[in-house]
Backbone atoms as SQL, in Angstrom:
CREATE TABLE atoms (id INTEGER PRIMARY KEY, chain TEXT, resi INTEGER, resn TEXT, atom TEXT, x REAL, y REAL, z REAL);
INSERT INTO atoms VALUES
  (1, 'A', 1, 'UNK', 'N', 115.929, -43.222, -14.995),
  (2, 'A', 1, 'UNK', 'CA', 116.811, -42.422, -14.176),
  (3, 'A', 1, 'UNK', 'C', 116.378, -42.474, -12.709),
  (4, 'A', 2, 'UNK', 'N', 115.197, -42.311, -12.628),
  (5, 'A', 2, 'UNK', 'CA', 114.642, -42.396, -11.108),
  (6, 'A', 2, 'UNK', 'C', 114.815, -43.741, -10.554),
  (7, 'A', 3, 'UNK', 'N', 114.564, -44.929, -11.316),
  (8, 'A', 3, 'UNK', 'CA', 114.894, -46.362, -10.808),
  (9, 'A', 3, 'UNK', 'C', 116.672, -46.337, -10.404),
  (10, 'A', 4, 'UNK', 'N', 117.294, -46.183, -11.094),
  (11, 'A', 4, 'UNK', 'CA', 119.054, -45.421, -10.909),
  (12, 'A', 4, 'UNK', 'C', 119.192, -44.916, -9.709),
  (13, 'A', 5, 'UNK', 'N', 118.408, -43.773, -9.462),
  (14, 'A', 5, 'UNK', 'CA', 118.910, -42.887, -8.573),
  (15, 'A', 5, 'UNK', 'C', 118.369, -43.851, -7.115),
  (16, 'A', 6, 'UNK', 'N', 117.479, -44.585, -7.331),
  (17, 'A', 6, 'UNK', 'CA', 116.732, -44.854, -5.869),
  (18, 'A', 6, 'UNK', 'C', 117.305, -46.225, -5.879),
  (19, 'A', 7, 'UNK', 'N', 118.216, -47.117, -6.795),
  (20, 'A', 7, 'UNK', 'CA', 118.878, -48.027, -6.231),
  (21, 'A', 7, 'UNK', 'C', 120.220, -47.701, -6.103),
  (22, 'A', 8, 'UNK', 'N', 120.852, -47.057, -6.331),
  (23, 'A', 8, 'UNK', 'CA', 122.052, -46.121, -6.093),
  (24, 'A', 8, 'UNK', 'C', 121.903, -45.807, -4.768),
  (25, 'A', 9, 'UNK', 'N', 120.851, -45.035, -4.398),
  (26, 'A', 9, 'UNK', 'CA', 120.887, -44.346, -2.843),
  (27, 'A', 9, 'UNK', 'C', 120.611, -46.134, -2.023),
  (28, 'A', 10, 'UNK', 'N', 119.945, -46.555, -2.054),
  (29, 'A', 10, 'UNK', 'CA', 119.754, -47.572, -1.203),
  (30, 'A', 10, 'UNK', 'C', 120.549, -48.603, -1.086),
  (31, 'A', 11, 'UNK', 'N', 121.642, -48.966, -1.996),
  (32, 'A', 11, 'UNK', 'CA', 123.119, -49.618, -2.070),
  (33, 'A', 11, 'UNK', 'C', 124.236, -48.726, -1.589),
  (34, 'A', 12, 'UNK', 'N', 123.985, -47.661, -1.161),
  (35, 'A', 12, 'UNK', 'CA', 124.868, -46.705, -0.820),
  (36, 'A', 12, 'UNK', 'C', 126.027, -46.399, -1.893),
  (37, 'A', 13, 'UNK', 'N', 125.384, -46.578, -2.807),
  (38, 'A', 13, 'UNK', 'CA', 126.653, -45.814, -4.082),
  (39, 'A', 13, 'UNK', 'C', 126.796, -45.179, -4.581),
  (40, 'A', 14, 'UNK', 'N', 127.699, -44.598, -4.953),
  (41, 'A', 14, 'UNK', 'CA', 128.422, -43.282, -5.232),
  (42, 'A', 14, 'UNK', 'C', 128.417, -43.520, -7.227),
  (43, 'A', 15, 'UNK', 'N', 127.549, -43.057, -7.994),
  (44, 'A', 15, 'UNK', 'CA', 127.687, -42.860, -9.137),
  (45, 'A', 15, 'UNK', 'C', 128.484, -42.031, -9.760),
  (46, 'A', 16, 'UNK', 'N', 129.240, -42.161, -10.818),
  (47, 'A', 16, 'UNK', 'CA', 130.373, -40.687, -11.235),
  (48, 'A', 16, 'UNK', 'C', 129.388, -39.959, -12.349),
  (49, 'A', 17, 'UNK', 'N', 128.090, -39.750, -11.982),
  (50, 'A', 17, 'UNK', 'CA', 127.485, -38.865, -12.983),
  (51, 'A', 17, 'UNK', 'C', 126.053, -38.730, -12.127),
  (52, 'A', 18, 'UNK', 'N', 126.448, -37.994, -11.191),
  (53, 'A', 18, 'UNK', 'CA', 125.437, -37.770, -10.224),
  (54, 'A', 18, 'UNK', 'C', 123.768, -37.460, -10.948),
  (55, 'A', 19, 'UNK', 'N', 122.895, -38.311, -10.367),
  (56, 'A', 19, 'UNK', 'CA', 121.435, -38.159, -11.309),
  (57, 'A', 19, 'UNK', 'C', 120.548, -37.236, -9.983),
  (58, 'A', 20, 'UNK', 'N', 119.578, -36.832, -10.921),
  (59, 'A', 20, 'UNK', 'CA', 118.412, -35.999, -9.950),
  (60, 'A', 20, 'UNK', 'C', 117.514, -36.052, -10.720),
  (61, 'A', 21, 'UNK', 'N', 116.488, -37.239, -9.954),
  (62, 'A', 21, 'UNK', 'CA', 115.018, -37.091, -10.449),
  (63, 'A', 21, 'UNK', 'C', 113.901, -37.018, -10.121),
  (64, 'A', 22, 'UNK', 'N', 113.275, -35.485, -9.685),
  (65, 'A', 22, 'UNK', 'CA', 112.669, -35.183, -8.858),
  (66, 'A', 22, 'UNK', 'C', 111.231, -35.553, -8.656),
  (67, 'A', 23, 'UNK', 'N', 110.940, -36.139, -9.452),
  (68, 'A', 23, 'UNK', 'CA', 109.399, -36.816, -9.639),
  (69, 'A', 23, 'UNK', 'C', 109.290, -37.137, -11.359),
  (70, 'A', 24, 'UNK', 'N', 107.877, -36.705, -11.908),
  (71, 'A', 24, 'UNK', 'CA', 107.495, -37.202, -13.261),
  (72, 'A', 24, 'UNK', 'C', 108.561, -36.567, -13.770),
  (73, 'A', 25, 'UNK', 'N', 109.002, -36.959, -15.086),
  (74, 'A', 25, 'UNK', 'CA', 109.952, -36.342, -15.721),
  (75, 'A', 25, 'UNK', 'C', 110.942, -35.201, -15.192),
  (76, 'A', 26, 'UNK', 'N', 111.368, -34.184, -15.819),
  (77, 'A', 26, 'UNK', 'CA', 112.750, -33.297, -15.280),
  (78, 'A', 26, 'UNK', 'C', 113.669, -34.013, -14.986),
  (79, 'A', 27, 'UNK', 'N', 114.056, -34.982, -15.118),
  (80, 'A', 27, 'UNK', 'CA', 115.646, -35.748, -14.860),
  (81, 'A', 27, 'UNK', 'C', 116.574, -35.377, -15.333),
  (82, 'A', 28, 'UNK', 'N', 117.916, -34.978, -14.268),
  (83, 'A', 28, 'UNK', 'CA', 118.570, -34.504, -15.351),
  (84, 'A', 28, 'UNK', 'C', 119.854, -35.518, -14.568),
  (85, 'A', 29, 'UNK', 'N', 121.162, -34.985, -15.400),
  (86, 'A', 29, 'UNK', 'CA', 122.333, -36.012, -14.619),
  (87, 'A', 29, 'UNK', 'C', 123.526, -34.612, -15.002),
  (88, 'A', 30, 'UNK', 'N', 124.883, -35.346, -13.980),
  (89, 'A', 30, 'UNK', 'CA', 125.572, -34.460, -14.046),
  (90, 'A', 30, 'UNK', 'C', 126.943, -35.313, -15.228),
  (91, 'A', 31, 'UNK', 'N', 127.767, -34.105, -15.587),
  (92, 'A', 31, 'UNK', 'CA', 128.846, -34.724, -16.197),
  (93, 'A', 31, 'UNK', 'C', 130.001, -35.425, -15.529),
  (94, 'A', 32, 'UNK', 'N', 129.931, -34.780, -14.312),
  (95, 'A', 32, 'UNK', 'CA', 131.408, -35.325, -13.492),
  (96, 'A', 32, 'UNK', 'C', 130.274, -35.028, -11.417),
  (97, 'A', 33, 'UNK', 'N', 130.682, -35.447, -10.755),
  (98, 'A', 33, 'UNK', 'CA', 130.167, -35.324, -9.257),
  (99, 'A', 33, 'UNK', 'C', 131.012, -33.782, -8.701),
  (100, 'A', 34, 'UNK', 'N', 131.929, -32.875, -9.348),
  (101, 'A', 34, 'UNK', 'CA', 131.926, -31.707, -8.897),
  (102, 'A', 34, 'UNK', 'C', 130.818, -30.553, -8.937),
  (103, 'A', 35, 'UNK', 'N', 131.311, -29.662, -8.236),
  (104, 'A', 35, 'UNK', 'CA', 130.215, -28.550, -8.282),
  (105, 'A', 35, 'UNK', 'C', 130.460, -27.658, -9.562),
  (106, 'A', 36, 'UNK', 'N', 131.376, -27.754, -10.535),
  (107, 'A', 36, 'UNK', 'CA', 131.306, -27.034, -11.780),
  (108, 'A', 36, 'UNK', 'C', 130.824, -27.787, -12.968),
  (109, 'A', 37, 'UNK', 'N', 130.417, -28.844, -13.004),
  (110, 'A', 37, 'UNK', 'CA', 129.741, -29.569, -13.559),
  (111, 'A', 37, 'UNK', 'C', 128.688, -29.525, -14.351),
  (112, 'A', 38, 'UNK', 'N', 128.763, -29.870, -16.265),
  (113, 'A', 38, 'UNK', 'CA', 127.486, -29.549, -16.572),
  (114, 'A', 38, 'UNK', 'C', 126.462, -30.332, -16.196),
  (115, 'A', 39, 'UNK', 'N', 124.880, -29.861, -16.463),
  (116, 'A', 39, 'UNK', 'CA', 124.293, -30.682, -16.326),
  (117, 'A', 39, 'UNK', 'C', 123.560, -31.030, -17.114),
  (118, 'A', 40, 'UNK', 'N', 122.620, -32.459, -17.853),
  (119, 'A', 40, 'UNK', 'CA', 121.975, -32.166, -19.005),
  (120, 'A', 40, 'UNK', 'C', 120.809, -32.872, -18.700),
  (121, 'A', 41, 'UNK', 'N', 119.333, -32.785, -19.659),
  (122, 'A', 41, 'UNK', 'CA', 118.559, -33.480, -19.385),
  (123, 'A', 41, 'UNK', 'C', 118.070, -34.802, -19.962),
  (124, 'A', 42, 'UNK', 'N', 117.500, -35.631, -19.356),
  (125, 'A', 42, 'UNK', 'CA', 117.384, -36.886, -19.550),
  (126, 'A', 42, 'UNK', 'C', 116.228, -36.810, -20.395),
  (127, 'A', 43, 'UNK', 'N', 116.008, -36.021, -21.380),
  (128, 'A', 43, 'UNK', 'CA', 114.870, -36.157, -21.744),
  (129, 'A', 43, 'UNK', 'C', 115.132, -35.417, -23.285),
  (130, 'A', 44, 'UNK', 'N', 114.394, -36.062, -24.671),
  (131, 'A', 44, 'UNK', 'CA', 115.194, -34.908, -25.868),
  (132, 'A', 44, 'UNK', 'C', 114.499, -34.013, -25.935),
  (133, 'A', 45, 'UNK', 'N', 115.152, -33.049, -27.016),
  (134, 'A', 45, 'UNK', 'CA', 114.635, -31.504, -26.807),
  (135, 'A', 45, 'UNK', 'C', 114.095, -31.874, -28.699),
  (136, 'A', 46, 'UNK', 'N', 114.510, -33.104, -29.463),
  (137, 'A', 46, 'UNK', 'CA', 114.579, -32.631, -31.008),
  (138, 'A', 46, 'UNK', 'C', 114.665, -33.827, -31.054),
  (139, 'A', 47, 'UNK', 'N', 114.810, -34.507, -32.542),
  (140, 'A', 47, 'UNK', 'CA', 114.561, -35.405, -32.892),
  (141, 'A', 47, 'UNK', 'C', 116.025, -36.071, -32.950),
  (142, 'A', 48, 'UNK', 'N', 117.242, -34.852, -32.981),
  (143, 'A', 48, 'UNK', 'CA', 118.373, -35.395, -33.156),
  (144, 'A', 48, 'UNK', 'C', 119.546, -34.149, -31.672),
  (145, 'A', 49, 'UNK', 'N', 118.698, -34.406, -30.763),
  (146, 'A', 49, 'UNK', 'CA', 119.519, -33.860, -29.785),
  (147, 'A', 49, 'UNK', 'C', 120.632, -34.340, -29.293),
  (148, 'A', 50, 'UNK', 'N', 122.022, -34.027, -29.273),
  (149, 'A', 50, 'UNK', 'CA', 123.244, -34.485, -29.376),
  (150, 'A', 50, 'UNK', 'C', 123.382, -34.323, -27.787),
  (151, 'A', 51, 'UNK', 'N', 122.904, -33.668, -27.233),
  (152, 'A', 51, 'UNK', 'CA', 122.869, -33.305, -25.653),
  (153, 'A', 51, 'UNK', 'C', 122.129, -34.774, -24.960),
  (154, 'A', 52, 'UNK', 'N', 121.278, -35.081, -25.988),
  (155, 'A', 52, 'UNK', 'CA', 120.622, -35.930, -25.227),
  (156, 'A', 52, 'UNK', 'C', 120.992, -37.466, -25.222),
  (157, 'A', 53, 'UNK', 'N', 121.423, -37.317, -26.101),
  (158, 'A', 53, 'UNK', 'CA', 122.840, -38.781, -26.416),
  (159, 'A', 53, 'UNK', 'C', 123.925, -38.644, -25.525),
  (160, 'A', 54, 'UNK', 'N', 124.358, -37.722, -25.236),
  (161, 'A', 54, 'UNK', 'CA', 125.285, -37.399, -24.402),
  (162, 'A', 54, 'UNK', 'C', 125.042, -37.421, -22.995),
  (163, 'A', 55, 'UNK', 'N', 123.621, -37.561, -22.579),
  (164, 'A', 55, 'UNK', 'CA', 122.920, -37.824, -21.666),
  (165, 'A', 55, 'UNK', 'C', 122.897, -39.079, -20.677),
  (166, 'A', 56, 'UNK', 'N', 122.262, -39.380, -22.207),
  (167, 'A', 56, 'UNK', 'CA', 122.233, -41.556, -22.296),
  (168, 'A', 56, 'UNK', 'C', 123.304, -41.827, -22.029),
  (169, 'A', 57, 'UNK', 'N', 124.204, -41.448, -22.517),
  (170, 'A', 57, 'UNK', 'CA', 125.524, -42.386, -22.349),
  (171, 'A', 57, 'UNK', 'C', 125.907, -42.270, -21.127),
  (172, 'A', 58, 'UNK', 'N', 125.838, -41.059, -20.199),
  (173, 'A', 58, 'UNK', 'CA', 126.267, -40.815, -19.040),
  (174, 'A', 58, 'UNK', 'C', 125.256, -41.819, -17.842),
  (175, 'A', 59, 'UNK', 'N', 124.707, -41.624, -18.694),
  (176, 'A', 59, 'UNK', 'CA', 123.255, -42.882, -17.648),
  (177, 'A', 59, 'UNK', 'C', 123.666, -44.255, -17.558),
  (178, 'A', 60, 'UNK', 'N', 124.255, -44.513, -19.191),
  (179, 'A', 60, 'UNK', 'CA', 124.461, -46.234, -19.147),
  (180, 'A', 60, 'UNK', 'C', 125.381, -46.214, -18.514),
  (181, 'A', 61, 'UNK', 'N', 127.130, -45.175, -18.129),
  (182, 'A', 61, 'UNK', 'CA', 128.151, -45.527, -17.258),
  (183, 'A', 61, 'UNK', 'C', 127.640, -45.466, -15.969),
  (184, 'A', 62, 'UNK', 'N', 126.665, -45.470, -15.257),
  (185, 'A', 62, 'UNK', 'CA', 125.931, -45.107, -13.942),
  (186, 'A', 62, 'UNK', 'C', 125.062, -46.289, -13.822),
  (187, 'A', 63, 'UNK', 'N', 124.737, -46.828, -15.041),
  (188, 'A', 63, 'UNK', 'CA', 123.779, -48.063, -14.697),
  (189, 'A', 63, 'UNK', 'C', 124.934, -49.618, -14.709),
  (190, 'A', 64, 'UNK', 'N', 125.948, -49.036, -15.457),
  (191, 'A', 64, 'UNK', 'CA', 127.129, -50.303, -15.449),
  (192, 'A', 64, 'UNK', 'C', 127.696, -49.883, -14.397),
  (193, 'A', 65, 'UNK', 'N', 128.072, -49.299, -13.837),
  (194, 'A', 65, 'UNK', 'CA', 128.455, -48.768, -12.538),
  (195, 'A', 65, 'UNK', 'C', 127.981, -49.499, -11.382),
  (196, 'A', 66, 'UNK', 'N', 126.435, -49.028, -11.156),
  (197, 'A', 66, 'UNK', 'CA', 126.380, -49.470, -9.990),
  (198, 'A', 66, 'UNK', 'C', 125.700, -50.955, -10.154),
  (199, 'A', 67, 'UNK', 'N', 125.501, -51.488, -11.632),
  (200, 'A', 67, 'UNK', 'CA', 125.238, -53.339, -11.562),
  (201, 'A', 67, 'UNK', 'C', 126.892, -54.113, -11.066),
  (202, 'A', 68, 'UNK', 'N', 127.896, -53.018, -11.294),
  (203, 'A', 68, 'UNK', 'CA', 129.363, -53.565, -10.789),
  (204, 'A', 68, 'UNK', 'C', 129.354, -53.952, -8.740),
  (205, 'A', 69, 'UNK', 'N', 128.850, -52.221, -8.616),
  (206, 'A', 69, 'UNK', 'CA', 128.268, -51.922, -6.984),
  (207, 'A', 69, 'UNK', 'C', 127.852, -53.316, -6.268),
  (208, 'A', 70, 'UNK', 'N', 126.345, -53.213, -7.017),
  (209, 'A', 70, 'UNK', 'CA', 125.703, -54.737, -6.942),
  (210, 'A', 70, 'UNK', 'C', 125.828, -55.723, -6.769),
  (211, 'A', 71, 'UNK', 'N', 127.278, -56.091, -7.343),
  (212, 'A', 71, 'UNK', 'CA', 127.549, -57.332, -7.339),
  (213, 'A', 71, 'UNK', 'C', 127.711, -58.399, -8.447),
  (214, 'A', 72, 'UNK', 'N', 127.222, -57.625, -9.595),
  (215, 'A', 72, 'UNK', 'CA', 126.889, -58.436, -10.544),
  (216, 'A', 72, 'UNK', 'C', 128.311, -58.558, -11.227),
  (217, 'A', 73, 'UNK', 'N', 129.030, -59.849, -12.169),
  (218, 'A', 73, 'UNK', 'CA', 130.122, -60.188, -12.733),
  (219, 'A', 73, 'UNK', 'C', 129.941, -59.749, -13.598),
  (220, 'A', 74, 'UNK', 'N', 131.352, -58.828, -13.970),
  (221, 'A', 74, 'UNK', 'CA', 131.070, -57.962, -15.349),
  (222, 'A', 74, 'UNK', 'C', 130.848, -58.767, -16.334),
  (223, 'A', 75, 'UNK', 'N', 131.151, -60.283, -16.351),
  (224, 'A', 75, 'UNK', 'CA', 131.295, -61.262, -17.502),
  (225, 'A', 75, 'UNK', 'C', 129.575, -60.724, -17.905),
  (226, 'A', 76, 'UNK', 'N', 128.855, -60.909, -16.516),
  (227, 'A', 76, 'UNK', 'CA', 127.303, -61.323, -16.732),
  (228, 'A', 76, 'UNK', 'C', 126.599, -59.833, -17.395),
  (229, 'A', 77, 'UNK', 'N', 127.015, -58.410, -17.583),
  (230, 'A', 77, 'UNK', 'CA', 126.638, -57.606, -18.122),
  (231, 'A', 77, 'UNK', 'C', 126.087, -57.688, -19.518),
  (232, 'A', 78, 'UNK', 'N', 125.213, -56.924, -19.896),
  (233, 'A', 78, 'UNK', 'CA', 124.888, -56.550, -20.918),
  (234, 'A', 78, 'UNK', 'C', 125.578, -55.844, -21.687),
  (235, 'A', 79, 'UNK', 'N', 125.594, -55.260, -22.940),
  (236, 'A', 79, 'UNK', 'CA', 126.278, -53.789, -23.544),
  (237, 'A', 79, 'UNK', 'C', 125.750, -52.785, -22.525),
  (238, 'A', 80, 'UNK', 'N', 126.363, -51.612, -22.856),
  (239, 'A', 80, 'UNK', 'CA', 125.420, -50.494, -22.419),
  (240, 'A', 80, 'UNK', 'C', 124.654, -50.109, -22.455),
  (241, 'A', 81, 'UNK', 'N', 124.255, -50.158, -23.662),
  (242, 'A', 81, 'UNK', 'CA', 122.970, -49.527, -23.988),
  (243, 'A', 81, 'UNK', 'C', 121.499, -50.335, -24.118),
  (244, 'A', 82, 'UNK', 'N', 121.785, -51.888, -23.500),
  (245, 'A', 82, 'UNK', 'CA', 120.801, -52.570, -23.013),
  (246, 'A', 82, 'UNK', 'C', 120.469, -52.079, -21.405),
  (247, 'A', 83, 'UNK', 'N', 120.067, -51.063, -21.227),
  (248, 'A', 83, 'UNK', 'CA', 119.570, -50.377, -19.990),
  (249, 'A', 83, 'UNK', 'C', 118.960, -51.219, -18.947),
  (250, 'A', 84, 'UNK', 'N', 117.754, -51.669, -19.362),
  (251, 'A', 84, 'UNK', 'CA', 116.634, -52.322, -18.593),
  (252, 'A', 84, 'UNK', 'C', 117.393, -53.891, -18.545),
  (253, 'A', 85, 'UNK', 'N', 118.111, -54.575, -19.336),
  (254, 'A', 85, 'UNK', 'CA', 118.715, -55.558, -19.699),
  (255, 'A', 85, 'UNK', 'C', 119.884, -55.318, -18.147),
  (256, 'A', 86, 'UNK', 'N', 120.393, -54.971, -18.353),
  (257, 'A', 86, 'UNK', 'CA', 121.148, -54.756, -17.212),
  (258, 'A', 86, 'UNK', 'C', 120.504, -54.518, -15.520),
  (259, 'A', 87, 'UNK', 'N', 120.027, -53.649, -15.588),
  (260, 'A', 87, 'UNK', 'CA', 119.039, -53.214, -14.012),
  (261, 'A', 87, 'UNK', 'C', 118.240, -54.988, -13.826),
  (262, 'A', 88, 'UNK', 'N', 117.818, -55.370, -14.677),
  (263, 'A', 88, 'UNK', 'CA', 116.918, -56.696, -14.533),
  (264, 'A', 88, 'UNK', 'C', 118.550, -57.896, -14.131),
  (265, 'A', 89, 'UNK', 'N', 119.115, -57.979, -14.810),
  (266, 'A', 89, 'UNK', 'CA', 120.498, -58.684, -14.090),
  (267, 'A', 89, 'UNK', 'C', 121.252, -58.235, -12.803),
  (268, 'A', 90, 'UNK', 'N', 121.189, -56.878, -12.488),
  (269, 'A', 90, 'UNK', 'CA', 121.260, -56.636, -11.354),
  (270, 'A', 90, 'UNK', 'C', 120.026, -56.718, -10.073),
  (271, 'A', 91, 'UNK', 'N', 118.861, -57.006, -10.675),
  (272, 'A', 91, 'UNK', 'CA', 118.008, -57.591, -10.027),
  (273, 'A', 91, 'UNK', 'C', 118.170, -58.472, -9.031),
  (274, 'A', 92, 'UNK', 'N', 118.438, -59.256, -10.116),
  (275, 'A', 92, 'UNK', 'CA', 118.503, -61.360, -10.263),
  (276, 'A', 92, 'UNK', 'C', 119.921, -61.069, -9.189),
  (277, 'A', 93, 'UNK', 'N', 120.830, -60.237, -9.222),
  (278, 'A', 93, 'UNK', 'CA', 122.137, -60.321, -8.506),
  (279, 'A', 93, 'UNK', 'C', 121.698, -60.160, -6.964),
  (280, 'A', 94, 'UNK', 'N', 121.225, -59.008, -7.084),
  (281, 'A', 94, 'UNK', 'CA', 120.447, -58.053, -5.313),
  (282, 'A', 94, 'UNK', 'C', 119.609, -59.879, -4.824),
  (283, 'A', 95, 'UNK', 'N', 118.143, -60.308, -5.564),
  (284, 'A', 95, 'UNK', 'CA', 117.903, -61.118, -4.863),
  (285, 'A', 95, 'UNK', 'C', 118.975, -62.587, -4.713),
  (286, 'A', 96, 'UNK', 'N', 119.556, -62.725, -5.279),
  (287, 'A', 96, 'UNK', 'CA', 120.289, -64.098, -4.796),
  (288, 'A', 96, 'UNK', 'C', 121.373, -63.270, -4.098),
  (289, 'A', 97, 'UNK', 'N', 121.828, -62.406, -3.609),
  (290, 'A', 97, 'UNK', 'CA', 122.715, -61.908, -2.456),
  (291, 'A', 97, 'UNK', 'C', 121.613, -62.014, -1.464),
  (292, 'A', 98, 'UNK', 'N', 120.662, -61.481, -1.722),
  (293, 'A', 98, 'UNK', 'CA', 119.587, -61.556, -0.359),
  (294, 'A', 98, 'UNK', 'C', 118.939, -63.003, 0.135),
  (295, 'A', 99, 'UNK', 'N', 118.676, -63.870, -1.023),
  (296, 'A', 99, 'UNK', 'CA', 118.722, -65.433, -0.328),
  (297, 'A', 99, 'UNK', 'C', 119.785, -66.115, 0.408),
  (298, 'A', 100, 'UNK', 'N', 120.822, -65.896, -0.227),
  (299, 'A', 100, 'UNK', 'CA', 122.447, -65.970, 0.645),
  (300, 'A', 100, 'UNK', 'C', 122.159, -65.918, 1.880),
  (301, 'A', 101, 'UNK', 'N', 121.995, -64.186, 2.226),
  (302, 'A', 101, 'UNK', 'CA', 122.450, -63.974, 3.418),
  (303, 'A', 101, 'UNK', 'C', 120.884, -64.465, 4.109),
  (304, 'A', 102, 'UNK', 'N', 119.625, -64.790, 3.569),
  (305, 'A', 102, 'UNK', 'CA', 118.561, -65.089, 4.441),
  (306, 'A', 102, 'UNK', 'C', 119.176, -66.447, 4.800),
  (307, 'A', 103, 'UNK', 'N', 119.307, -67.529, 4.041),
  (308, 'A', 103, 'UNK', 'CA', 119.693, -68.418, 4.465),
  (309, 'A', 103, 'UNK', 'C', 120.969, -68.508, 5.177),
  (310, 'A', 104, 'UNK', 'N', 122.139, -67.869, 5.297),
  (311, 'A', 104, 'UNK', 'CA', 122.668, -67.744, 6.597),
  (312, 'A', 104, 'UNK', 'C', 122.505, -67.211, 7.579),
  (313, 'A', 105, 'UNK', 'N', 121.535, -66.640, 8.087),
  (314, 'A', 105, 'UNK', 'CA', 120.729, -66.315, 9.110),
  (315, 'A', 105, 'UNK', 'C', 119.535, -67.672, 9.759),
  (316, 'A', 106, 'UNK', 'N', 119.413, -68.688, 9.175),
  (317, 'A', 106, 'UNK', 'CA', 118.864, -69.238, 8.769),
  (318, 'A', 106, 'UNK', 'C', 119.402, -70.954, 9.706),
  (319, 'A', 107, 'UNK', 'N', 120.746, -70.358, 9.659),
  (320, 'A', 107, 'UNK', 'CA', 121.364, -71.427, 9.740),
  (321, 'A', 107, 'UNK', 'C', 121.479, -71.766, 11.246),
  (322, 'A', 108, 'UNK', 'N', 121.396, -73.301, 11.851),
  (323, 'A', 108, 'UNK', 'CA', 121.720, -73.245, 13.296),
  (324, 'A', 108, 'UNK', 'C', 122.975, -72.672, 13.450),
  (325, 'A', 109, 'UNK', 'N', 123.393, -71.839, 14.377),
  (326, 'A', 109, 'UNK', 'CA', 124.491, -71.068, 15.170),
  (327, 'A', 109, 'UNK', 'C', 124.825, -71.766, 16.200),
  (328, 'A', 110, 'UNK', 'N', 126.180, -71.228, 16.343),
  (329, 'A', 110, 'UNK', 'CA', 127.039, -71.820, 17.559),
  (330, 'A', 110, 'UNK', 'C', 126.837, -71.047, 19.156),
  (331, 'A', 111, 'UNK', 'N', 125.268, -70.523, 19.027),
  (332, 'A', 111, 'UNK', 'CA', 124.879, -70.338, 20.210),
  (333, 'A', 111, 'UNK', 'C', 125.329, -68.562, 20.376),
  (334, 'A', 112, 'UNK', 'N', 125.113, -67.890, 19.268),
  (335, 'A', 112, 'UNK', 'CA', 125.957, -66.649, 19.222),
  (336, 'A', 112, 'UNK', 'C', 127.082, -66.162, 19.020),
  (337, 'A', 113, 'UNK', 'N', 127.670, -67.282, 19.125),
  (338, 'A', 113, 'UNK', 'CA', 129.545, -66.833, 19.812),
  (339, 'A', 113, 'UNK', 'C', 130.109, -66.174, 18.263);
């Protein structure tokens, strides 16, 4: 959730299940980005916490979300619930956008113009 939230803020994107993770654990996420919004935690309470499935799932539409943000081709996605599977393809997406644009910077110019 914290890897989420801190490439979310630094792509400037707007997730529809707003996350907050304030350090070690306590993560929680929201159901919708209004202010009446439940909120639940990213973390289980039981062995069969239904809250906390309900959690996950709100995480994986936030992690397919912003690998969309990213750049990445939905062809190239994972399921959802390959979490880390996904963030690691949106990886691989962030650095080859960033070789792109190094190497067009890179490139002789027409003197500025």
């Amino acid at each position: 959730a914290c890897l989420t939230a801190a490439v979310a803020d630094a792509l400037g994107a707007v997730l529809p299940h707003p996350l907050r993770a304030p350090g070690r654990g306590g993560a929680t996420i929201d159901e919708r980005a209004d202010a009446g919004s439940k909120t639940y935690a990213l973390a289980p309470r039981g062995a069969d916490d239904p809250q906390f499935g309900f959690a996950l799932s709100l995480l994986q539409n936030d992690v397919t979300r912003l690998c969309l943000a990213g750049g990445v081709a939905p062809d190239a996605l994972w399921p959802a619930e390959a979490l880390l599977l996904n963030l690691t393809t949106l990886r691989d997406a962030l650095r080859t956008r960033a070789a792109t644009a190094l190497a067009r910077c890179s490139e002789p110019g027409d003197g500025g113009r």
